[in-house]
Amino acid sequence: MTTLDGKTPDLAAENIEKLKTIFPDAFEEGKVDFSKLKQDLGEYVDDEKERYNFTWNGKGRALRLSQTPSTGTLRPCPEESKNWGSTKNLYIEGDNLEVLKLLQKSYHGKVKMIYIDPPYNTGNDFVYPDNFADTIENYKEITGQVDSEGHNYGNNSETNGHYHTDWLNMMLPRLRLARNLLTDDGVIFISIDDNEAANLKKICDEVFGEENFRNTILSRRRIKSLNSQFSDKGLFSLNVGFEYLLVYSKSTKFLMKALQMSKNNSPTKGRWDVFWSNADRPTMRYDILGFTPLTGQWRNSKEKAEIAVANYKQYVDDFKGKMTLEEYYEKTGISNFIRRIPDGQGKNGGVQHWIPPCGTVLRTSSWMDIETSQISKEIDLPFNNPKSKQLMTELIKLSGCNDNDIVLDFFSGSATTAHAVMQLNAEDGGNRRFLMVQLPEPCPEDSEAAKAGY
């Protein structure tokens, strides 16, 4: 049986040990000699006083906070659980910074996908000061969620001089710890709006590396009609109709799964297109139906092109008088056809390939067909603005999560991410697992959720 000491990994000490193996000469009596380290790093050291960086008050403390070991413990609650002895899914109540530290040993490098919907810092969101010495009741009072009698909520008003600073200090250590949990081919998706989008991009560039930024996805946001009453006088700003989803990978090993989306007015007929492209690859220039291009290249290898030519010849000889090419494709499933227009001119010599009718198109970074929040509630739970399950399922598909892959959401809310994982497993027989983390914050007293006992 493995005995646990109850302490989270000392990340700073682990990094020091890694540094020792690479630069042993930069250590004297167990301490880093920065002058020697600078010599070892040579031209990669920037000694200029003015240089490009992203900093704020408290950043150093936030970095240290992510490296400070925790002595907290996760307490099992079998009486509140479902299938305690067999489930591989976890729902953890607690502050996510503390929980992320506690997960470092068991889940380091094991999480395929992370999705988070952190506070947007709109002036009404709760911002987490990180103090875990007290009970959860005292913690809520310290953090401004409740007063001494357990009432009211705190907020991070724009009049606060540390408006952006508090939010950045909350996010930095959590993102650093989250990165440690990702597999080498893992990915994180982060929802955000205009208030902190620019700062989130900068902080993620620092934590995950600029080279691992993949996309900013736009999802549709329900538009409030507040501006209509002022439209005759002029508008200070437009209604915002979308939210951002930042996509960062752990490394270049991550590849997204190509997703298709339905087309509007799907075509019923195929079309012919040129088989030539402007890329200059001499090895991809060969004879097709008596023509060899002098520049550019054909779109496929010679072997595949010869099969497509033969496919079209068989259709013309045996089936053209009986059915259309679309009908032939529907009957046989064959879609690779190449022909040459008689006396074809130009760089491609009139060589064309057939593109079958298709009701879908490759999804882009514009997901404006998907609502950020769930419009109609599939389950009658009285929570306001739950995240869209469709959005979550599409993200899980995009991440390429397969059997036994773990999906983590450490701002879990009403657990739409967990719902999406279970829904996909039910649809395709998968065995994806979820790991949800949520601070047990009280629902507003006048909310439907509170009235229902949540």
Short mmCIF file of C-alpha atoms in Angstrom, two decimals:
data_model
loop_
_atom_site.label_atom_id
_atom_site.label_comp_id
_atom_site.label_asym_id
_atom_site.label_seq_id
_atom_site.Cartn_x
_atom_site.Cartn_y
_atom_site.Cartn_z
CA MET A 1 0.00 0.00 0.00
CA THR A 2 1.26 3.47 -0.91
CA THR A 3 1.57 5.86 2.02
CA LEU A 4 0.86 9.53 1.27
CA ASP A 5 2.55 12.23 3.30
CA GLY A 6 -0.37 14.64 2.82
CA LYS A 7 1.80 17.31 1.16
CA THR A 8 1.55 18.58 -2.38
CA PRO A 9 4.70 18.60 -4.55
CA ASP A 10 7.21 21.39 -3.93
CA LEU A 11 7.22 22.67 -7.51
CA ALA A 12 10.01 25.19 -6.90
CA ALA A 13 12.29 22.45 -5.52
CA GLU A 14 11.46 20.19 -8.46
CA ASN A 15 12.34 22.95 -10.93
CA ILE A 16 15.60 23.61 -9.09
CA GLU A 17 16.54 19.93 -9.42
CA LYS A 18 15.80 20.06 -13.16
CA LEU A 19 18.00 23.17 -13.43
CA LYS A 20 20.82 21.39 -11.59
CA THR A 21 20.86 18.57 -14.12
CA ILE A 22 21.18 21.06 -17.01
CA PHE A 23 23.51 23.66 -15.40
CA PRO A 24 25.32 21.98 -12.48
CA ASP A 25 28.10 24.59 -12.55
CA ALA A 26 25.56 27.37 -11.78
CA PHE A 27 25.07 26.07 -8.22
CA GLU A 28 27.19 26.89 -5.19
CA GLU A 29 26.32 25.24 -1.85
CA GLY A 30 22.83 24.44 -3.13
CA LYS A 31 22.08 28.02 -4.25
CA VAL A 32 21.82 29.41 -7.77
CA ASP A 33 24.77 31.55 -8.85
CA PHE A 34 23.01 33.82 -11.32
CA SER A 35 26.24 35.28 -12.72
CA LYS A 36 27.33 31.77 -13.79
CA LEU A 37 23.85 30.95 -15.02
CA LYS A 38 23.90 34.07 -17.20
CA GLN A 39 27.26 32.98 -18.63
CA ASP A 40 25.84 29.55 -19.42
CA LEU A 41 22.84 31.09 -21.15
CA GLY A 42 25.05 33.46 -23.18
CA GLU A 43 23.22 35.46 -25.81
CA TYR A 44 19.81 34.36 -24.49
CA VAL A 45 20.11 36.70 -21.49
CA ASP A 46 18.57 40.17 -21.85
CA ASP A 47 20.35 42.69 -19.59
CA GLU A 48 18.50 45.74 -20.90
CA LYS A 49 16.59 47.71 -18.29
CA GLU A 50 13.79 48.43 -20.75
CA ARG A 51 12.40 45.36 -22.46
CA TYR A 52 9.08 43.88 -23.51
CA ASN A 53 7.33 42.26 -20.56
CA PHE A 54 3.95 42.01 -18.89
CA THR A 55 3.93 42.82 -15.20
CA TRP A 56 1.72 44.17 -12.44
CA ASN A 57 1.76 44.70 -8.69
CA GLY A 58 1.73 41.33 -6.91
CA LYS A 59 2.87 39.22 -9.85
CA GLY A 60 5.89 37.90 -7.93
CA ARG A 61 3.71 36.86 -5.03
CA ALA A 62 1.26 35.17 -7.40
CA LEU A 63 4.12 33.17 -8.93
CA ARG A 64 5.35 32.10 -5.50
CA LEU A 65 1.81 31.18 -4.52
CA SER A 66 1.66 28.67 -7.37
CA GLN A 67 4.88 27.05 -6.10
CA THR A 68 4.04 27.00 -2.39
CA PRO A 69 3.21 23.44 -1.29
CA SER A 70 -0.13 22.78 0.36
CA THR A 71 -0.77 20.54 3.34
CA GLY A 72 -4.51 20.37 2.69
CA THR A 73 -6.37 17.12 2.22
CA LEU A 74 -9.27 16.03 0.05
CA ARG A 75 -11.92 14.44 2.26
CA PRO A 76 -14.01 11.72 0.59
CA CYS A 77 -17.81 11.99 0.80
CA PRO A 78 -19.16 8.54 -0.12
CA GLU A 79 -22.57 9.32 1.38
CA GLU A 80 -23.01 12.21 -1.11
CA SER A 81 -21.64 10.21 -4.04
CA LYS A 82 -22.99 7.99 -6.79
CA ASN A 83 -21.28 4.61 -7.37
CA TRP A 84 -18.46 5.56 -5.01
CA GLY A 85 -16.61 2.28 -5.42
CA SER A 86 -16.57 2.22 -9.22
CA THR A 87 -16.83 5.74 -10.61
CA LYS A 88 -13.72 7.37 -12.06
CA ASN A 89 -15.33 10.81 -12.12
CA LEU A 90 -14.63 13.36 -9.39
CA TYR A 91 -16.51 16.42 -8.18
CA ILE A 92 -14.44 18.36 -5.65
CA GLU A 93 -15.76 21.14 -3.39
CA GLY A 94 -13.12 23.67 -2.45
CA ASP A 95 -11.12 26.63 -3.63
CA ASN A 96 -9.65 25.70 -6.99
CA LEU A 97 -6.13 26.99 -6.25
CA GLU A 98 -5.84 24.72 -3.23
CA VAL A 99 -7.40 21.84 -5.17
CA LEU A 100 -5.11 22.31 -8.17
CA LYS A 101 -2.13 21.96 -5.83
CA LEU A 102 -3.59 18.79 -4.33
CA LEU A 103 -4.08 17.30 -7.80
CA GLN A 104 -0.44 17.76 -8.83
CA LYS A 105 0.74 14.33 -7.61
CA SER A 106 -2.07 12.16 -8.93
CA TYR A 107 -2.93 14.02 -12.14
CA HIS A 108 0.36 15.61 -13.25
CA GLY A 109 0.52 15.32 -17.04
CA LYS A 110 -2.69 13.25 -17.23
CA VAL A 111 -5.44 15.70 -18.20
CA LYS A 112 -6.21 15.83 -21.92
CA MET A 113 -8.53 18.85 -21.90
CA ILE A 114 -9.27 21.74 -19.56
CA TYR A 115 -12.21 24.09 -19.93
CA ILE A 116 -12.73 27.03 -17.59
CA ASP A 117 -15.22 29.86 -17.44
CA PRO A 118 -13.53 32.14 -14.87
CA PRO A 119 -15.03 35.35 -13.45
CA TYR A 120 -15.10 37.91 -16.27
CA ASN A 121 -14.27 40.79 -13.90
CA THR A 122 -17.32 42.78 -14.90
CA GLY A 123 -17.53 44.60 -11.56
CA ASN A 124 -20.00 42.09 -10.12
CA ASP A 125 -17.81 39.00 -10.15
CA PHE A 126 -16.22 37.48 -7.11
CA VAL A 127 -12.42 37.75 -7.19
CA TYR A 128 -10.49 35.25 -5.08
CA PRO A 129 -7.96 36.50 -2.48
CA ASP A 130 -5.97 33.36 -1.71
CA ASN A 131 -6.06 32.67 1.99
CA PHE A 132 -6.80 29.13 3.15
CA ALA A 133 -5.92 29.28 6.83
CA ASP A 134 -9.52 29.55 8.02
CA THR A 135 -12.75 27.62 7.74
CA ILE A 136 -14.84 27.97 4.59
CA GLU A 137 -17.25 30.28 6.45
CA ASN A 138 -14.42 32.62 7.45
CA TYR A 139 -12.94 32.27 3.98
CA LYS A 140 -16.17 33.56 2.43
CA GLU A 141 -16.16 36.52 4.81
CA ILE A 142 -12.50 37.29 4.08
CA THR A 143 -13.09 37.15 0.35
CA GLY A 144 -16.06 39.49 0.48
CA GLN A 145 -18.71 36.97 -0.51
CA VAL A 146 -20.62 37.41 2.74
CA ASP A 147 -20.61 39.71 5.72
CA SER A 148 -20.05 38.66 9.32
CA GLU A 149 -23.65 37.43 9.51
CA GLY A 150 -23.41 35.47 6.29
CA HIS A 151 -25.24 37.97 4.07
CA ASN A 152 -24.44 39.88 0.85
CA TYR A 153 -21.80 39.45 -1.83
CA GLY A 154 -18.61 41.32 -2.56
CA ASN A 155 -17.57 42.56 -5.97
CA ASN A 156 -14.52 43.90 -7.71
CA SER A 157 -15.62 47.39 -8.67
CA GLU A 158 -13.83 49.41 -11.32
CA THR A 159 -13.30 52.06 -8.63
CA ASN A 160 -10.93 49.60 -6.95
CA GLY A 161 -7.40 50.77 -7.75
CA HIS A 162 -6.34 47.13 -8.20
CA TYR A 163 -9.23 46.25 -10.50
CA HIS A 164 -7.15 44.38 -13.12
CA THR A 165 -4.36 43.49 -10.69
CA ASP A 166 -6.62 41.47 -8.39
CA TRP A 167 -7.99 39.50 -11.32
CA LEU A 168 -4.51 38.79 -12.75
CA ASN A 169 -3.21 37.70 -9.34
CA MET A 170 -6.15 35.31 -9.10
CA MET A 171 -5.61 33.83 -12.59
CA LEU A 172 -1.81 33.48 -12.83
CA PRO A 173 -1.16 30.78 -10.21
CA ARG A 174 -4.19 28.78 -11.32
CA LEU A 175 -3.11 28.75 -14.96
CA ARG A 176 0.44 27.74 -14.05
CA LEU A 177 -0.82 24.81 -11.98
CA ALA A 178 -3.34 23.88 -14.67
CA ARG A 179 -0.60 23.66 -17.30
CA ASN A 180 1.24 21.08 -15.17
CA LEU A 181 -1.81 18.83 -15.26
CA LEU A 182 -2.10 18.78 -19.06
CA THR A 183 -0.77 15.90 -21.13
CA ASP A 184 1.91 16.80 -23.69
CA ASP A 185 -0.83 16.80 -26.34
CA GLY A 186 -3.35 18.51 -24.05
CA VAL A 187 -5.34 21.69 -24.61
CA ILE A 188 -7.08 24.37 -22.52
CA PHE A 189 -10.14 26.41 -23.54
CA ILE A 190 -10.91 29.60 -21.60
CA SER A 191 -14.13 31.64 -21.92
CA ILE A 192 -13.80 35.41 -21.49
CA ASP A 193 -15.37 38.68 -22.61
CA ASP A 194 -13.95 42.11 -23.46
CA ASN A 195 -13.14 43.15 -19.88
CA GLU A 196 -10.04 40.96 -19.50
CA ALA A 197 -9.58 39.38 -22.95
CA ALA A 198 -6.40 41.33 -23.71
CA ASN A 199 -4.86 40.59 -20.30
CA LEU A 200 -5.84 36.92 -20.48
CA LYS A 201 -4.13 36.60 -23.86
CA LYS A 202 -0.91 38.09 -22.46
CA ILE A 203 -0.92 35.94 -19.34
CA CYS A 204 -1.57 32.78 -21.40
CA ASP A 205 1.25 33.69 -23.80
CA GLU A 206 3.52 33.76 -20.76
CA VAL A 207 2.25 30.57 -19.11
CA PHE A 208 1.74 28.36 -22.18
CA GLY A 209 4.06 30.09 -24.68
CA GLU A 210 3.07 32.28 -27.63
CA GLU A 211 3.85 29.40 -29.97
CA ASN A 212 1.10 27.34 -28.31
CA PHE A 213 -1.67 29.86 -28.95
CA ARG A 214 -3.99 28.18 -31.45
CA ASN A 215 -7.17 30.21 -31.93
CA THR A 216 -9.67 32.63 -30.52
CA ILE A 217 -13.11 31.08 -31.02
CA LEU A 218 -16.19 33.31 -31.07
CA SER A 219 -19.48 32.00 -29.68
CA ARG A 220 -22.82 33.78 -29.86
CA ARG A 221 -23.95 35.76 -26.83
CA ARG A 222 -27.55 36.59 -26.07
CA ILE A 223 -27.99 40.28 -26.89
CA LYS A 224 -29.72 42.48 -24.35
CA SER A 225 -31.85 45.20 -25.93
CA LEU A 226 -30.52 47.94 -23.62
CA ASN A 227 -29.26 50.12 -26.47
CA SER A 228 -32.62 50.38 -28.24
CA GLN A 229 -33.94 52.97 -25.79
CA PHE A 230 -30.96 55.24 -26.51
CA SER A 231 -30.63 54.63 -30.25
CA ASP A 232 -32.23 57.94 -31.27
CA LYS A 233 -29.66 59.90 -29.19
CA GLY A 234 -26.53 58.04 -30.27
CA LEU A 235 -24.77 55.07 -28.69
CA PHE A 236 -21.69 55.02 -26.51
CA SER A 237 -20.93 51.47 -27.70
CA LEU A 238 -22.59 48.67 -29.64
CA ASN A 239 -24.36 45.74 -28.01
CA VAL A 240 -21.90 42.84 -27.73
CA GLY A 241 -23.09 39.76 -29.59
CA PHE A 242 -20.28 37.30 -28.87
CA GLU A 243 -17.82 35.99 -26.33
CA TYR A 244 -14.27 34.73 -26.75
CA LEU A 245 -12.81 31.27 -26.21
CA LEU A 246 -9.02 31.30 -26.07
CA VAL A 247 -7.37 28.05 -27.14
CA TYR A 248 -3.86 27.14 -25.92
CA SER A 249 -2.05 23.82 -26.14
CA LYS A 250 0.55 22.36 -23.79
CA SER A 251 2.91 21.82 -26.75
CA THR A 252 2.98 21.58 -30.54
CA LYS A 253 1.98 17.89 -30.21
CA PHE A 254 -1.69 18.84 -29.86
CA LEU A 255 -3.73 18.57 -33.05
CA MET A 256 -7.39 19.52 -33.22
CA LYS A 257 -9.94 17.11 -34.61
CA ALA A 258 -11.52 18.56 -37.76
CA LEU A 259 -15.19 19.36 -37.10
CA GLN A 260 -17.93 19.70 -39.69
CA MET A 261 -20.92 22.02 -39.43
CA SER A 262 -24.13 22.03 -41.45
CA LYS A 263 -24.37 24.34 -44.44
CA ASN A 264 -27.30 26.60 -45.10
CA ASN A 265 -28.94 25.81 -48.45
CA SER A 266 -26.91 22.65 -48.98
CA PRO A 267 -26.10 21.99 -52.66
CA THR A 268 -27.67 18.97 -54.37
CA LYS A 269 -25.22 18.93 -57.28
CA GLY A 270 -21.49 18.42 -57.40
CA ARG A 271 -19.09 20.72 -59.23
CA TRP A 272 -15.92 20.51 -61.32
CA ASP A 273 -12.83 22.42 -60.18
CA VAL A 274 -9.27 22.77 -61.49
CA PHE A 275 -6.96 19.93 -60.44
CA TRP A 276 -3.92 22.24 -60.54
CA SER A 277 -2.56 24.37 -57.68
CA ASN A 278 0.08 27.09 -57.57
CA ALA A 279 2.44 25.33 -55.10
CA ASP A 280 5.74 24.61 -56.87
CA ARG A 281 6.52 20.90 -56.46
CA PRO A 282 8.17 19.44 -59.59
CA THR A 283 7.65 15.88 -58.29
CA MET A 284 3.88 16.47 -58.46
CA ARG A 285 3.96 17.42 -62.15
CA TYR A 286 3.19 14.44 -64.37
CA ASP A 287 1.08 13.57 -67.44
CA ILE A 288 -2.70 13.48 -67.07
CA LEU A 289 -4.71 12.78 -70.20
CA GLY A 290 -1.95 14.10 -72.44
CA PHE A 291 -1.04 17.23 -70.45
CA THR A 292 1.87 17.91 -68.08
CA PRO A 293 1.96 21.32 -66.36
CA LEU A 294 5.14 23.38 -66.65
CA THR A 295 4.63 25.11 -63.30
CA GLY A 296 2.72 24.47 -60.09
CA GLN A 297 1.55 20.98 -59.24
CA TRP A 298 -1.36 18.56 -59.39
CA ARG A 299 -3.43 18.22 -56.23
CA ASN A 300 -2.82 14.48 -55.73
CA SER A 301 -0.23 11.82 -56.41
CA LYS A 302 0.01 10.16 -59.82
CA GLU A 303 -1.39 6.89 -58.47
CA LYS A 304 -4.53 8.56 -57.07
CA ALA A 305 -4.98 10.64 -60.23
CA GLU A 306 -4.83 7.55 -62.46
CA ILE A 307 -7.55 5.89 -60.34
CA ALA A 308 -9.74 9.02 -60.63
CA VAL A 309 -9.25 9.10 -64.41
CA ALA A 310 -10.23 5.42 -64.65
CA ASN A 311 -13.29 6.02 -62.41
CA TYR A 312 -14.59 8.76 -64.68
CA LYS A 313 -13.94 6.69 -67.85
CA GLN A 314 -15.97 3.80 -66.39
CA TYR A 315 -18.84 6.16 -65.53
CA VAL A 316 -18.87 7.69 -69.02
CA ASP A 317 -18.63 4.30 -70.81
CA ASP A 318 -21.14 2.35 -68.74
CA PHE A 319 -23.45 4.68 -66.79
CA LYS A 320 -23.60 8.22 -68.20
CA GLY A 321 -26.71 7.50 -70.26
CA LYS A 322 -28.47 5.92 -67.27
CA MET A 323 -27.81 8.28 -64.35
CA THR A 324 -26.23 11.57 -63.35
CA LEU A 325 -22.80 11.69 -61.73
CA GLU A 326 -24.51 12.61 -58.44
CA GLU A 327 -26.72 9.50 -58.67
CA TYR A 328 -23.71 7.35 -59.52
CA TYR A 329 -21.85 8.73 -56.50
CA GLU A 330 -24.87 8.08 -54.27
CA LYS A 331 -25.14 4.49 -55.50
CA THR A 332 -21.45 3.53 -55.46
CA GLY A 333 -19.84 5.92 -52.96
CA ILE A 334 -17.15 6.72 -55.54
CA SER A 335 -16.30 10.42 -55.56
CA ASN A 336 -12.82 10.57 -57.17
CA PHE A 337 -13.22 11.61 -60.81
CA ILE A 338 -10.82 13.46 -63.14
CA ARG A 339 -11.55 14.63 -66.67
CA ARG A 340 -9.96 16.96 -69.20
CA ILE A 341 -11.93 19.54 -71.17
CA PRO A 342 -11.24 19.05 -74.92
CA ASP A 343 -8.63 21.54 -76.11
CA GLY A 344 -8.25 22.81 -72.55
CA GLN A 345 -5.83 25.72 -72.18
CA GLY A 346 -4.03 27.52 -69.36
CA LYS A 347 -1.64 26.30 -66.71
CA ASN A 348 -3.86 23.33 -65.87
CA GLY A 349 -4.58 22.35 -69.49
CA GLY A 350 -8.28 21.95 -68.74
CA VAL A 351 -7.75 19.09 -66.23
CA GLN A 352 -10.53 19.09 -63.61
CA HIS A 353 -11.53 17.01 -60.58
CA TRP A 354 -15.07 16.52 -59.30
CA ILE A 355 -16.23 17.74 -55.89
CA PRO A 356 -19.37 15.94 -54.69
CA PRO A 357 -22.33 17.74 -53.09
CA CYS A 358 -21.85 18.18 -49.37
CA GLY A 359 -24.23 19.35 -46.66
CA THR A 360 -21.41 20.27 -44.27
CA VAL A 361 -18.40 22.54 -44.22
CA LEU A 362 -15.26 22.52 -42.09
CA ARG A 363 -15.84 24.47 -38.89
CA THR A 364 -13.84 27.70 -38.53
CA SER A 365 -13.08 29.80 -35.44
CA SER A 366 -16.47 31.50 -35.81
CA TRP A 367 -18.96 29.47 -33.74
CA MET A 368 -21.71 32.03 -33.95
CA ASP A 369 -24.18 29.22 -34.61
CA ILE A 370 -23.73 28.14 -30.97
CA GLU A 371 -25.12 30.09 -28.02
CA THR A 372 -22.66 30.62 -25.15
CA SER A 373 -25.42 30.08 -22.57
CA GLN A 374 -28.07 27.40 -22.81
CA ILE A 375 -31.29 28.96 -24.10
CA SER A 376 -33.69 26.10 -23.36
CA LYS A 377 -32.91 24.02 -20.28
CA GLU A 378 -32.72 20.30 -20.99
CA ILE A 379 -32.89 19.53 -17.26
CA ASP A 380 -35.14 21.54 -14.97
CA LEU A 381 -32.52 22.96 -12.63
CA PRO A 382 -33.03 26.52 -11.36
CA PHE A 383 -29.57 27.92 -12.17
CA ASN A 384 -29.21 31.14 -14.14
CA ASN A 385 -27.38 31.17 -17.49
CA PRO A 386 -25.86 27.68 -17.50
CA LYS A 387 -23.18 27.15 -20.15
CA SER A 388 -24.40 25.63 -23.39
CA LYS A 389 -24.03 21.84 -23.46
CA GLN A 390 -23.67 22.04 -27.26
CA LEU A 391 -20.70 24.38 -26.85
CA MET A 392 -19.08 21.98 -24.37
CA THR A 393 -19.62 18.89 -26.53
CA GLU A 394 -18.13 20.62 -29.57
CA LEU A 395 -15.06 21.64 -27.56
CA ILE A 396 -14.59 18.09 -26.26
CA LYS A 397 -14.84 16.77 -29.82
CA LEU A 398 -12.38 19.42 -31.04
CA SER A 399 -9.89 18.40 -28.33
CA GLY A 400 -9.86 14.83 -29.64
CA CYS A 401 -10.71 13.34 -26.21
CA ASN A 402 -11.10 9.58 -26.47
CA ASP A 403 -11.53 6.63 -24.10
CA ASN A 404 -10.17 7.22 -20.60
CA ASP A 405 -9.12 10.81 -21.38
CA ILE A 406 -9.75 13.25 -18.54
CA VAL A 407 -11.62 16.56 -18.90
CA LEU A 408 -11.05 19.11 -16.11
CA ASP A 409 -13.16 22.18 -15.27
CA PHE A 410 -12.02 24.02 -12.13
CA PHE A 411 -14.65 26.79 -12.36
CA SER A 412 -17.35 24.16 -12.66
CA GLY A 413 -20.47 26.15 -11.76
CA SER A 414 -23.55 24.01 -12.47
CA ALA A 415 -21.31 21.36 -14.12
CA THR A 416 -22.32 21.66 -17.77
CA THR A 417 -18.87 20.30 -18.67
CA ALA A 418 -19.58 17.10 -16.74
CA HIS A 419 -22.98 16.85 -18.44
CA ALA A 420 -21.34 17.15 -21.87
CA VAL A 421 -18.77 14.44 -21.06
CA MET A 422 -21.51 12.01 -20.01
CA GLN A 423 -23.64 12.91 -23.03
CA LEU A 424 -20.81 12.17 -25.48
CA ASN A 425 -20.01 8.90 -23.70
CA ALA A 426 -23.67 7.89 -24.03
CA GLU A 427 -23.68 8.74 -27.74
CA ASP A 428 -20.47 6.99 -28.84
CA GLY A 429 -19.83 4.46 -26.07
CA GLY A 430 -16.74 6.34 -24.91
CA ASN A 431 -15.24 6.26 -21.43
CA ARG A 432 -14.10 9.86 -21.02
CA ARG A 433 -13.76 10.96 -17.41
CA PHE A 434 -14.45 14.32 -15.79
CA LEU A 435 -12.84 16.16 -12.91
CA MET A 436 -14.91 19.11 -11.65
CA VAL A 437 -13.89 21.69 -9.01
CA GLN A 438 -16.16 24.34 -7.50
CA LEU A 439 -16.02 26.58 -4.45
CA PRO A 440 -19.21 25.92 -2.43
CA GLU A 441 -20.42 29.48 -2.81
CA PRO A 442 -23.97 30.35 -1.69
CA CYS A 443 -26.69 31.05 -4.23
CA PRO A 444 -28.27 34.53 -3.93
CA GLU A 445 -31.11 34.42 -1.40
CA ASP A 446 -33.71 35.64 -3.89
CA SER A 447 -32.64 33.23 -6.67
CA GLU A 448 -34.76 30.29 -7.81
CA ALA A 449 -31.84 27.98 -7.01
CA ALA A 450 -31.76 29.12 -3.36
CA LYS A 451 -35.54 28.77 -3.09
CA ALA A 452 -35.22 25.20 -4.40
CA GLY A 453 -32.70 24.41 -1.67
CA TYR A 454 -29.42 24.62 -3.61
#
